[in-house]
Amino acid sequence: TRIYPLPAKGTRTVRLSFVGEAHGGSGEATVTVPVRWNQTVPVMTVKVVSDAPATLSLGGKDRELIREETPGTLTKTLENVLVNGDLTVRIQTAASQAIRDGIMIETSTKRSGVAQTFFAVLERTPAPTTVAPTVRTGQTIGLIWDASLSRRTADIDRELRFLQTLAQTKWRDSTVEVTILRDRAEPGGTFRITNGDANALAAFLKKIPLDGGTTYRRVFPANPATPPAYYLLFSDGLETLGEGGPTMPAAPVWVVNSDAASDTNKLRLMASASGGDLVNPTGYAVSDAAQAQAVGESPYSLLSVTVDAGKIGGLTAPGVSPVKSANAVAVAGRLVSDIATITLRYGYPGATAPTATRTVTLSQPATTAPSSGLVGYLWAKRTADLLSAQPQKNRDALRQIGQEYGIVTPGSSLLVLETLAQSLQYGIAPARTRKALYAQYVAEVEKRGVAEKRETTDTTNDAVVRWRKRVKHWATPFKVADSFRYKGRVVRQDVGSMTSGRGMGVAASAPA
């Protein structure tokens, strides 16, 4: 991101917040903070605040720097440590009141001073053991290969190894229809996989030059001669030529991405909306084989969310969303009414009917209930993720939600506002934790609002006066004398000079 304003030869000290969702199951949830800086940190302070027992661990170069258990609150300070491992907190969810019922509701105040109630519903509906997933069977597979310039940073070798694993486990005898994706989709040829041998296909893909822009429009054939069982899209999600995404095909799409510099949010939405999933090949045989085995099998998913009673705003339900783990957030939103009821429907994409439903009743929390602000932040982050799929179209909404909740969005910058004048200049309220500065900001905004209202009133009064003059002018009769006759245009001619086509002539004296 960009830090602004930055004075000449000056410095800025900023605080960046990383907010991630906890994942896990079997009575435990894990939160991981990526801190693989691979450098020595002079002072590092770690603080854990939890309503349940937790275990904190921090990896180092050749040993764990921290591994301690805490009943709920723990603070550790390290000096001159080489940090190149992740910071992990494992929480015993069975003892957590916040997630015991699978519902979190908080009332929090935004930077603008408006209080709203946000909720998050956690996953509590595991896949049934009596219902088998929808398996896509067929001899034809559609493969879309992104060959644009941005893919030069991808780990192509890792992706091709995953392709080989996929051929050996799922495509033993299949036909692969290849499409090359750049500024337009072009046919790449047909390849036959026999006995899991994909060497010819892998060699062909590796030789394709990576150049040009990317557009996802019309990437999937509208009426293929042989409809594929599913599509496999190798791409980084960076659409450089326009936006809007593809017209999704009838068959599901599995997206393969190995590039960290990618739009994983767009790729995930694209895959889940079709009934497929996002695949991140690791390069390790065991994990790649497990992911390859899941390709072609639509994952157990949250299919839809409906509001049965009450009023809900900003529901973050993009459609089909795979269920990854217990205690993950299924859906978030704003609770507008005092009480509301929603129904979540689960099942396998492509099935004839949902396999499970869950009805949740939401109520406004007590006025004395504590609030961390994280539920509102989570809602804002998920909303921004949905809007970021089309950043140009949703530019204004993304800017507003980014400023309101301090979220990095496409095209946004990190504004370091230290003074009242800077906050007023950019129209961004200081954090409410800076109570004195926030109070000054609110007072000045109200004062400016009165001044702007007075100026608007003066402008309106002036417009009324000018309008009345115009009305009076058009209502005034202007009579013409009966003897008036129009005589045409009078042209005055100077006898002492003459004009030629080339310039001004000179008057000459008559001969004597």
Short mmCIF file of C-alpha atoms in Angstrom, two decimals:
data_model
loop_
_atom_site.label_atom_id
_atom_site.label_comp_id
_atom_site.label_asym_id
_atom_site.label_seq_id
_atom_site.Cartn_x
_atom_site.Cartn_y
_atom_site.Cartn_z
CA THR A 1 0.00 0.00 0.00
CA ARG A 2 0.99 3.66 -0.18
CA ILE A 3 1.66 5.76 2.94
CA TYR A 4 0.63 9.39 2.56
CA PRO A 5 1.41 12.14 3.47
CA LEU A 6 5.10 11.58 4.10
CA PRO A 7 7.12 14.76 4.78
CA ALA A 8 10.50 15.29 3.13
CA LYS A 9 13.23 13.54 5.11
CA GLY A 10 10.59 12.63 7.66
CA THR A 11 9.32 9.43 9.21
CA ARG A 12 5.95 7.95 10.03
CA THR A 13 5.19 5.38 12.69
CA VAL A 14 2.10 3.41 11.77
CA ARG A 15 0.24 0.46 13.20
CA LEU A 16 -1.00 -2.21 10.80
CA SER A 17 -3.68 -4.65 11.90
CA PHE A 18 -3.95 -8.18 10.58
CA VAL A 19 -7.37 -9.75 11.12
CA GLY A 20 -7.93 -13.37 10.20
CA GLU A 21 -10.65 -15.94 10.78
CA ALA A 22 -10.10 -18.90 13.07
CA HIS A 23 -10.34 -22.35 11.52
CA GLY A 24 -10.39 -25.81 12.95
CA GLY A 25 -12.58 -28.45 14.50
CA SER A 26 -12.81 -31.08 17.25
CA GLY A 27 -13.04 -28.48 19.99
CA GLU A 28 -10.13 -26.34 18.79
CA ALA A 29 -9.80 -23.30 16.57
CA THR A 30 -6.54 -21.94 15.19
CA VAL A 31 -5.58 -18.39 14.31
CA THR A 32 -2.34 -17.95 12.33
CA VAL A 33 -0.56 -14.63 11.84
CA PRO A 34 2.12 -14.70 9.08
CA VAL A 35 5.28 -13.16 10.57
CA ARG A 36 7.96 -14.91 8.54
CA TRP A 37 10.07 -11.78 8.35
CA ASN A 38 13.39 -13.66 8.37
CA GLN A 39 15.10 -10.81 10.17
CA THR A 40 16.09 -9.84 13.68
CA VAL A 41 13.45 -7.84 15.55
CA PRO A 42 14.79 -5.51 18.29
CA VAL A 43 11.65 -5.74 20.44
CA MET A 44 8.59 -7.90 19.87
CA THR A 45 5.61 -7.96 22.22
CA VAL A 46 2.90 -10.58 21.85
CA LYS A 47 -0.38 -10.28 23.75
CA VAL A 48 -3.18 -12.84 23.72
CA VAL A 49 -6.66 -11.96 24.97
CA SER A 50 -9.15 -14.82 24.86
CA ASP A 51 -12.27 -15.88 26.74
CA ALA A 52 -11.03 -19.49 26.71
CA PRO A 53 -7.77 -21.35 27.39
CA ALA A 54 -5.32 -20.98 24.53
CA THR A 55 -1.86 -22.07 23.45
CA LEU A 56 0.54 -19.54 21.92
CA SER A 57 3.46 -20.57 19.73
CA LEU A 58 5.94 -18.57 17.66
CA GLY A 59 8.39 -20.25 15.32
CA GLY A 60 12.05 -19.31 15.01
CA LYS A 61 14.91 -20.38 12.77
CA ASP A 62 15.62 -23.72 14.41
CA ARG A 63 13.37 -23.74 17.46
CA GLU A 64 10.14 -22.33 18.82
CA LEU A 65 10.63 -18.88 20.31
CA ILE A 66 7.42 -19.10 22.33
CA ARG A 67 5.20 -21.97 23.37
CA GLU A 68 3.02 -21.23 26.36
CA GLU A 69 -0.47 -21.98 27.54
CA THR A 70 -2.73 -19.31 29.00
CA PRO A 71 -6.13 -19.40 30.69
CA GLY A 72 -7.16 -16.35 28.68
CA THR A 73 -4.65 -13.47 28.79
CA LEU A 74 -0.92 -13.60 28.13
CA THR A 75 1.75 -11.01 27.34
CA LYS A 76 5.28 -11.90 26.21
CA THR A 77 8.13 -9.59 25.20
CA LEU A 78 11.14 -10.78 23.22
CA GLU A 79 14.31 -8.84 22.38
CA ASN A 80 16.71 -9.27 19.47
CA VAL A 81 15.06 -12.39 18.08
CA LEU A 82 15.22 -13.78 14.56
CA VAL A 83 11.59 -14.24 13.52
CA ASN A 84 10.90 -16.45 10.51
CA GLY A 85 7.99 -18.59 11.66
CA ASP A 86 4.26 -18.10 12.01
CA LEU A 87 2.54 -16.88 15.15
CA THR A 88 -0.17 -19.40 16.04
CA VAL A 89 -2.87 -19.29 18.70
CA ARG A 90 -4.94 -22.42 19.37
CA ILE A 91 -8.16 -21.78 21.29
CA GLN A 92 -10.23 -24.38 23.10
CA THR A 93 -13.57 -23.55 21.53
CA ALA A 94 -15.60 -25.74 23.88
CA ALA A 95 -14.85 -23.28 26.69
CA SER A 96 -15.43 -20.14 24.63
CA GLN A 97 -18.68 -18.36 25.41
CA ALA A 98 -18.29 -16.21 22.29
CA ILE A 99 -18.51 -19.15 19.90
CA ARG A 100 -20.26 -21.76 22.03
CA ASP A 101 -23.64 -21.14 20.43
CA GLY A 102 -22.22 -20.52 16.98
CA ILE A 103 -23.48 -16.93 16.89
CA MET A 104 -21.61 -13.70 17.60
CA ILE A 105 -23.50 -10.39 17.88
CA GLU A 106 -21.99 -7.01 18.76
CA THR A 107 -23.06 -3.40 18.64
CA SER A 108 -20.16 -1.19 17.62
CA THR A 109 -19.74 2.44 16.67
CA LYS A 110 -18.19 3.33 13.33
CA ARG A 111 -15.69 6.13 12.88
CA SER A 112 -18.53 8.40 11.78
CA GLY A 113 -20.19 7.92 15.16
CA VAL A 114 -23.06 5.74 13.90
CA ALA A 115 -23.81 2.68 16.05
CA GLN A 116 -24.81 -0.53 14.28
CA THR A 117 -25.32 -4.15 15.31
CA PHE A 118 -23.38 -6.81 13.43
CA PHE A 119 -23.63 -10.59 13.60
CA ALA A 120 -21.66 -13.59 12.41
CA VAL A 121 -23.00 -17.14 12.20
CA LEU A 122 -20.40 -19.88 12.56
CA GLU A 123 -20.47 -23.23 10.81
CA ARG A 124 -22.35 -25.87 12.77
CA THR A 125 -23.59 -28.12 9.94
CA PRO A 126 -21.06 -30.82 9.01
CA ALA A 127 -21.37 -32.82 5.83
CA PRO A 128 -23.74 -35.76 6.30
CA THR A 129 -22.16 -39.20 6.18
CA THR A 130 -25.23 -40.69 4.51
CA VAL A 131 -25.13 -38.46 1.42
CA ALA A 132 -22.34 -38.82 -1.14
CA PRO A 133 -20.88 -35.74 -2.86
CA THR A 134 -21.70 -34.95 -6.46
CA VAL A 135 -18.95 -36.50 -8.59
CA ARG A 136 -18.48 -35.11 -12.11
CA THR A 137 -17.86 -38.01 -14.43
CA GLY A 138 -16.98 -37.72 -18.09
CA GLN A 139 -14.20 -38.38 -20.56
CA THR A 140 -13.74 -34.74 -21.62
CA ILE A 141 -12.11 -32.09 -19.42
CA GLY A 142 -11.85 -28.39 -20.29
CA LEU A 143 -8.47 -26.84 -19.41
CA ILE A 144 -8.05 -23.03 -19.49
CA TRP A 145 -4.39 -21.93 -19.39
CA ASP A 146 -3.73 -18.28 -18.49
CA ALA A 147 -0.70 -17.29 -20.63
CA SER A 148 -0.69 -13.56 -19.82
CA LEU A 149 2.35 -11.55 -18.71
CA SER A 150 1.42 -11.53 -15.01
CA ARG A 151 1.79 -15.30 -14.88
CA ARG A 152 5.58 -15.04 -15.15
CA THR A 153 5.75 -14.91 -11.35
CA ALA A 154 3.72 -18.11 -10.96
CA ASP A 155 5.36 -21.43 -10.11
CA ILE A 156 4.60 -23.08 -13.45
CA ASP A 157 6.64 -26.18 -12.66
CA ARG A 158 4.63 -26.74 -9.47
CA GLU A 159 1.37 -26.38 -11.39
CA LEU A 160 2.51 -28.83 -14.05
CA ARG A 161 3.50 -31.35 -11.37
CA PHE A 162 0.00 -31.01 -9.96
CA LEU A 163 -1.36 -31.56 -13.46
CA GLN A 164 0.66 -34.78 -13.71
CA THR A 165 -0.69 -35.90 -10.33
CA LEU A 166 -4.21 -35.11 -11.46
CA ALA A 167 -3.77 -37.14 -14.65
CA GLN A 168 -2.48 -40.13 -12.71
CA THR A 169 -5.27 -40.07 -10.13
CA LYS A 170 -8.34 -38.76 -12.00
CA TRP A 171 -7.62 -38.61 -15.73
CA ARG A 172 -6.33 -42.08 -16.41
CA ASP A 173 -8.07 -42.18 -19.79
CA SER A 174 -9.51 -38.81 -20.73
CA THR A 175 -9.56 -36.12 -23.40
CA VAL A 176 -8.43 -32.61 -22.48
CA GLU A 177 -9.61 -29.62 -24.54
CA VAL A 178 -7.10 -26.76 -24.04
CA THR A 179 -7.96 -23.06 -24.29
CA ILE A 180 -5.23 -20.37 -24.16
CA LEU A 181 -6.25 -17.23 -22.27
CA ARG A 182 -4.75 -13.78 -22.87
CA ASP A 183 -6.62 -10.75 -24.24
CA ARG A 184 -9.00 -13.29 -25.74
CA ALA A 185 -9.58 -17.02 -25.51
CA GLU A 186 -8.02 -19.12 -28.27
CA PRO A 187 -8.23 -22.88 -28.85
CA GLY A 188 -5.04 -24.67 -27.86
CA GLY A 189 -5.75 -28.14 -29.14
CA THR A 190 -6.98 -31.53 -27.97
CA PHE A 191 -4.81 -33.92 -25.93
CA ARG A 192 -5.48 -37.54 -25.12
CA ILE A 193 -4.46 -38.84 -21.68
CA THR A 194 -3.77 -42.59 -21.72
CA ASN A 195 -2.85 -44.54 -18.58
CA GLY A 196 -2.37 -41.25 -16.74
CA ASP A 197 0.38 -40.03 -19.09
CA ALA A 198 0.15 -36.23 -19.44
CA ASN A 199 3.74 -35.59 -20.58
CA ALA A 200 2.73 -34.23 -23.99
CA LEU A 201 0.17 -31.88 -22.45
CA ALA A 202 2.61 -30.63 -19.81
CA ALA A 203 5.35 -30.05 -22.41
CA PHE A 204 2.94 -28.08 -24.60
CA LEU A 205 1.80 -25.84 -21.74
CA LYS A 206 5.35 -25.15 -20.57
CA LYS A 207 6.41 -23.88 -24.02
CA ILE A 208 3.58 -21.35 -24.32
CA PRO A 209 4.99 -17.77 -24.08
CA LEU A 210 3.63 -15.73 -21.17
CA ASP A 211 2.80 -12.31 -22.58
CA GLY A 212 -0.06 -9.82 -22.99
CA GLY A 213 -3.05 -8.85 -20.88
CA THR A 214 -5.94 -10.85 -19.48
CA THR A 215 -9.70 -10.76 -19.81
CA TYR A 216 -12.11 -13.38 -18.51
CA ARG A 217 -14.93 -12.39 -20.81
CA ARG A 218 -15.96 -15.24 -23.12
CA VAL A 219 -13.24 -17.47 -21.71
CA PHE A 220 -15.60 -20.45 -21.52
CA PRO A 221 -17.05 -21.68 -24.84
CA ALA A 222 -20.75 -20.88 -25.11
CA ASN A 223 -21.77 -24.07 -26.93
CA PRO A 224 -18.92 -26.60 -26.89
CA ALA A 225 -19.25 -29.50 -29.31
CA THR A 226 -18.53 -31.91 -26.46
CA PRO A 227 -19.58 -30.42 -23.09
CA PRO A 228 -16.83 -31.09 -20.52
CA ALA A 229 -17.45 -32.75 -17.19
CA TYR A 230 -15.78 -29.73 -15.57
CA TYR A 231 -13.18 -27.04 -16.25
CA LEU A 232 -9.72 -26.60 -14.78
CA LEU A 233 -8.57 -22.96 -14.87
CA PHE A 234 -4.89 -22.14 -14.25
CA SER A 235 -4.80 -18.40 -13.51
CA ASP A 236 -3.79 -15.71 -11.00
CA GLY A 237 -7.08 -13.80 -11.18
CA LEU A 238 -5.45 -10.57 -12.38
CA GLU A 239 -7.82 -9.25 -15.06
CA THR A 240 -5.94 -6.37 -16.70
CA LEU A 241 -8.25 -5.70 -19.67
CA GLY A 242 -11.58 -4.57 -18.29
CA GLU A 243 -13.48 -6.30 -15.55
CA GLY A 244 -16.75 -8.05 -14.92
CA GLY A 245 -15.56 -11.63 -14.89
CA PRO A 246 -16.65 -14.47 -17.12
CA THR A 247 -20.05 -15.78 -18.05
CA MET A 248 -20.03 -18.93 -15.98
CA PRO A 249 -20.48 -22.22 -17.84
CA ALA A 250 -22.93 -24.97 -16.98
CA ALA A 251 -20.06 -27.16 -15.77
CA PRO A 252 -18.26 -26.37 -12.49
CA VAL A 253 -14.80 -24.79 -12.47
CA TRP A 254 -11.79 -25.74 -10.35
CA VAL A 255 -9.21 -22.95 -10.23
CA VAL A 256 -5.50 -23.72 -9.76
CA ASN A 257 -3.23 -20.92 -8.53
CA SER A 258 0.38 -21.04 -7.32
CA ASP A 259 1.14 -17.30 -7.30
CA ALA A 260 1.07 -15.34 -4.04
CA ALA A 261 0.66 -12.10 -6.05
CA SER A 262 -2.84 -13.01 -7.18
CA ASP A 263 -6.46 -12.07 -6.69
CA THR A 264 -7.44 -15.13 -4.69
CA ASN A 265 -10.71 -13.52 -3.68
CA LYS A 266 -11.87 -13.30 -7.31
CA LEU A 267 -10.65 -16.83 -8.02
CA ARG A 268 -12.44 -18.23 -4.98
CA LEU A 269 -15.72 -16.50 -5.85
CA MET A 270 -15.45 -17.68 -9.46
CA ALA A 271 -14.86 -21.29 -8.43
CA SER A 272 -17.46 -21.52 -5.65
CA ALA A 273 -20.18 -19.83 -7.72
CA SER A 274 -19.87 -22.60 -10.30
CA GLY A 275 -19.89 -25.43 -7.78
CA GLY A 276 -16.13 -25.96 -7.92
CA ASP A 277 -13.32 -24.92 -5.60
CA LEU A 278 -9.95 -23.16 -5.40
CA VAL A 279 -6.80 -25.32 -5.44
CA ASN A 280 -3.41 -24.13 -4.18
CA PRO A 281 -0.82 -26.77 -5.09
CA THR A 282 1.90 -26.97 -2.47
CA GLY A 283 4.47 -28.98 -4.38
CA TYR A 284 4.31 -31.80 -1.84
CA ALA A 285 3.14 -35.15 -3.18
CA VAL A 286 0.82 -36.07 -0.30
CA SER A 287 -1.10 -32.79 -0.15
CA ASP A 288 -1.23 -32.44 -3.94
CA ALA A 289 -2.64 -35.96 -4.27
CA ALA A 290 -5.36 -35.12 -1.73
CA GLN A 291 -6.28 -31.93 -3.58
CA ALA A 292 -6.23 -33.72 -6.93
CA GLN A 293 -8.60 -36.34 -5.58
CA ALA A 294 -11.09 -33.60 -4.66
CA VAL A 295 -11.13 -32.13 -8.19
CA GLY A 296 -14.37 -33.05 -9.91
CA GLU A 297 -16.19 -33.61 -6.61
CA SER A 298 -18.28 -30.57 -5.73
CA PRO A 299 -17.57 -29.72 -2.07
CA TYR A 300 -20.20 -29.64 0.64
CA SER A 301 -21.35 -26.03 0.61
CA LEU A 302 -23.62 -23.38 2.01
CA LEU A 303 -26.07 -23.09 -0.88
CA SER A 304 -28.25 -20.15 0.17
CA VAL A 305 -29.33 -17.90 3.03
CA THR A 306 -32.84 -16.46 3.34
CA VAL A 307 -34.34 -13.96 5.78
CA ASP A 308 -37.57 -15.41 7.20
CA ALA A 309 -38.50 -12.65 9.66
CA GLY A 310 -37.20 -9.27 10.76
CA LYS A 311 -34.84 -7.01 8.87
CA ILE A 312 -31.25 -7.82 7.90
CA GLY A 313 -28.88 -5.55 5.98
CA GLY A 314 -25.68 -6.23 4.05
CA LEU A 315 -25.89 -10.02 4.14
CA THR A 316 -22.54 -11.43 3.01
CA ALA A 317 -23.89 -14.42 1.13
CA PRO A 318 -22.26 -14.54 -2.33
CA GLY A 319 -24.15 -17.69 -3.25
CA VAL A 320 -22.54 -21.10 -3.10
CA SER A 321 -19.76 -21.16 -0.51
CA PRO A 322 -17.79 -24.35 0.36
CA VAL A 323 -17.76 -25.35 4.04
CA LYS A 324 -14.08 -25.55 4.95
CA SER A 325 -14.10 -26.24 8.69
CA ALA A 326 -16.15 -26.05 11.86
CA ASN A 327 -16.32 -22.64 13.55
CA ALA A 328 -15.54 -20.85 10.30
CA VAL A 329 -17.82 -17.90 9.60
CA ALA A 330 -20.73 -18.99 7.40
CA VAL A 331 -22.42 -15.62 6.95
CA ALA A 332 -22.29 -12.13 8.44
CA GLY A 333 -24.57 -9.12 8.26
CA ARG A 334 -26.19 -6.15 10.00
CA LEU A 335 -29.12 -6.71 12.37
CA VAL A 336 -31.51 -3.81 11.73
CA SER A 337 -34.63 -4.98 13.59
CA ASP A 338 -34.81 -6.08 17.24
CA ILE A 339 -35.20 -9.74 16.26
CA ALA A 340 -34.66 -11.55 12.97
CA THR A 341 -34.68 -15.14 11.75
CA ILE A 342 -32.56 -16.55 8.93
CA THR A 343 -32.33 -20.00 7.37
CA LEU A 344 -29.13 -21.52 6.01
CA ARG A 345 -29.39 -24.32 3.45
CA TYR A 346 -26.54 -26.78 2.90
CA GLY A 347 -25.81 -29.44 0.36
CA TYR A 348 -23.73 -30.44 -2.64
CA PRO A 349 -23.84 -28.16 -5.71
CA GLY A 350 -25.62 -29.93 -8.52
CA ALA A 351 -27.80 -32.02 -6.20
CA THR A 352 -31.57 -31.95 -6.61
CA ALA A 353 -32.28 -30.63 -3.08
CA PRO A 354 -30.45 -29.34 0.02
CA THR A 355 -29.32 -32.01 2.46
CA ALA A 356 -29.59 -29.89 5.62
CA THR A 357 -31.10 -26.65 6.88
CA ARG A 358 -30.35 -24.54 9.92
CA THR A 359 -32.57 -21.80 11.34
CA VAL A 360 -30.95 -19.08 13.45
CA THR A 361 -32.69 -16.42 15.55
CA LEU A 362 -30.81 -13.16 16.08
CA SER A 363 -31.54 -10.63 18.83
CA GLN A 364 -30.12 -7.23 19.69
CA PRO A 365 -27.51 -7.50 22.48
CA ALA A 366 -27.94 -5.77 25.81
CA THR A 367 -26.78 -2.17 25.95
CA THR A 368 -24.21 -3.17 28.59
CA ALA A 369 -22.79 -6.05 26.51
CA PRO A 370 -19.07 -5.71 25.72
CA SER A 371 -17.96 -5.15 22.14
CA SER A 372 -14.60 -5.88 20.55
CA GLY A 373 -15.50 -4.35 17.19
CA LEU A 374 -14.22 -7.47 15.42
CA VAL A 375 -17.62 -8.66 14.23
CA GLY A 376 -18.26 -5.35 12.47
CA TYR A 377 -14.75 -5.45 11.03
CA LEU A 378 -15.34 -9.01 9.80
CA TRP A 379 -18.57 -7.94 8.09
CA ALA A 380 -16.80 -5.00 6.45
CA LYS A 381 -13.93 -7.21 5.28
CA ARG A 382 -16.25 -9.76 3.72
CA THR A 383 -18.30 -7.02 2.08
CA ALA A 384 -15.11 -5.49 0.66
CA ASP A 385 -14.08 -8.91 -0.68
CA LEU A 386 -17.36 -9.22 -2.57
CA LEU A 387 -17.11 -5.68 -3.95
CA SER A 388 -13.46 -6.18 -4.95
CA ALA A 389 -14.47 -8.70 -7.60
CA GLN A 390 -15.36 -5.61 -9.71
CA PRO A 391 -13.23 -2.79 -8.25
CA GLN A 392 -13.96 -0.18 -10.92
CA LYS A 393 -17.71 -0.64 -10.78
CA ASN A 394 -17.72 -0.59 -6.96
CA ARG A 395 -15.01 2.05 -6.56
CA ASP A 396 -17.07 4.51 -4.48
CA ALA A 397 -18.48 1.82 -2.20
CA LEU A 398 -15.01 0.33 -1.66
CA ARG A 399 -13.54 3.72 -0.81
CA GLN A 400 -16.32 4.41 1.68
CA ILE A 401 -16.08 1.09 3.47
CA GLY A 402 -12.28 1.25 3.48
CA GLN A 403 -12.26 4.67 5.14
CA GLU A 404 -15.05 3.76 7.56
CA TYR A 405 -13.42 0.58 8.86
CA GLY A 406 -9.74 1.11 8.06
CA ILE A 407 -9.61 -1.71 5.52
CA VAL A 408 -7.15 -1.88 2.63
CA THR A 409 -9.14 -2.07 -0.61
CA PRO A 410 -8.14 -1.89 -4.31
CA GLY A 411 -6.90 1.59 -5.15
CA SER A 412 -6.77 2.78 -1.54
CA SER A 413 -3.84 4.31 0.28
CA LEU A 414 -2.81 4.32 3.91
CA LEU A 415 -3.40 7.85 5.14
CA VAL A 416 -1.43 8.69 8.26
CA LEU A 417 -3.47 11.49 9.81
CA GLU A 418 -1.85 12.96 12.90
CA THR A 419 -3.41 16.43 13.16
CA LEU A 420 -6.91 17.88 13.18
CA ALA A 421 -6.20 19.79 9.97
CA GLN A 422 -5.27 16.57 8.14
CA SER A 423 -8.43 14.79 9.29
CA LEU A 424 -10.57 17.72 8.17
CA GLN A 425 -8.76 17.96 4.84
CA TYR A 426 -9.51 14.35 3.91
CA GLY A 427 -12.86 14.12 5.68
CA ILE A 428 -11.82 11.11 7.77
CA ALA A 429 -12.65 11.03 11.46
CA PRO A 430 -9.80 10.20 13.86
CA ALA A 431 -9.99 6.96 15.80
CA ARG A 432 -12.42 7.22 18.70
CA THR A 433 -9.64 6.06 21.00
CA ARG A 434 -8.05 9.50 20.47
CA LYS A 435 -10.87 11.09 22.45
CA ALA A 436 -9.64 14.70 22.51
CA LEU A 437 -8.83 14.80 18.79
CA TYR A 438 -12.08 13.04 17.93
CA ALA A 439 -14.11 15.57 19.97
CA GLN A 440 -12.35 18.47 18.22
CA TYR A 441 -13.07 16.87 14.85
CA VAL A 442 -16.78 16.43 15.59
CA ALA A 443 -17.08 20.02 16.87
CA GLU A 444 -15.31 21.44 13.81
CA VAL A 445 -17.40 19.36 11.41
CA GLU A 446 -20.58 20.61 13.09
CA LYS A 447 -19.31 24.19 12.94
CA ARG A 448 -18.44 23.83 9.26
CA GLY A 449 -21.82 22.28 8.66
CA VAL A 450 -23.54 25.36 10.09
CA ALA A 451 -21.33 27.62 7.96
CA GLU A 452 -22.03 25.58 4.84
CA LYS A 453 -25.75 25.69 5.62
CA ARG A 454 -25.57 29.49 6.00
CA GLU A 455 -23.65 29.77 2.72
CA THR A 456 -26.20 27.54 1.03
CA THR A 457 -29.00 29.73 2.39
CA ASP A 458 -27.30 32.90 1.09
CA THR A 459 -26.81 31.30 -2.31
CA THR A 460 -30.45 30.25 -2.40
CA ASN A 461 -31.64 33.76 -1.47
CA ASP A 462 -29.45 35.26 -4.21
CA ALA A 463 -30.87 32.82 -6.74
CA VAL A 464 -34.41 33.77 -5.70
CA VAL A 465 -33.65 37.50 -6.18
CA ARG A 466 -32.16 36.90 -9.65
CA TRP A 467 -35.05 34.66 -10.62
CA ARG A 468 -37.58 37.30 -9.63
CA LYS A 469 -35.75 39.87 -11.77
CA ARG A 470 -35.89 37.51 -14.73
CA VAL A 471 -39.58 36.85 -14.22
CA LYS A 472 -40.22 40.60 -14.00
CA HIS A 473 -38.24 41.16 -17.20
CA TRP A 474 -40.25 38.61 -19.17
CA ALA A 475 -43.51 39.91 -17.72
CA THR A 476 -42.77 43.53 -18.74
CA PRO A 477 -44.46 44.51 -22.07
CA PHE A 478 -42.20 46.23 -24.61
CA LYS A 479 -44.35 48.06 -27.22
CA VAL A 480 -43.08 49.14 -30.65
CA ALA A 481 -44.33 52.39 -32.25
CA ASP A 482 -46.78 51.89 -35.12
CA SER A 483 -44.68 54.13 -37.38
CA PHE A 484 -41.55 51.99 -36.93
CA ARG A 485 -40.30 50.37 -40.11
CA TYR A 486 -37.32 48.11 -40.48
CA LYS A 487 -34.89 49.64 -42.98
CA GLY A 488 -32.46 46.79 -43.34
CA ARG A 489 -28.75 46.79 -42.60
CA VAL A 490 -26.90 50.09 -43.20
CA VAL A 491 -23.40 49.61 -44.64
CA ARG A 492 -20.94 52.45 -44.24
CA GLN A 493 -18.34 52.87 -47.01
CA ASP A 494 -15.20 54.99 -46.80
CA VAL A 495 -14.71 56.69 -50.19
CA GLY A 496 -11.12 57.63 -49.40
CA SER A 497 -9.95 54.03 -49.40
CA MET A 498 -10.62 50.79 -51.14
CA THR A 499 -10.11 47.19 -50.19
CA SER A 500 -8.68 44.56 -52.45
CA GLY A 501 -8.43 40.83 -52.01
CA ARG A 502 -4.74 41.18 -51.16
CA GLY A 503 -4.83 43.96 -48.60
CA MET A 504 -5.63 47.60 -47.96
CA GLY A 505 -5.38 50.03 -50.89
CA VAL A 506 -3.92 53.58 -50.71
CA ALA A 507 -6.01 56.65 -51.58
CA ALA A 508 -4.50 58.58 -54.55
CA SER A 509 -4.93 62.26 -55.39
CA ALA A 510 -6.84 63.14 -58.54
CA PRO A 511 -4.76 64.70 -61.34
CA ALA A 512 -4.91 68.46 -61.71
#
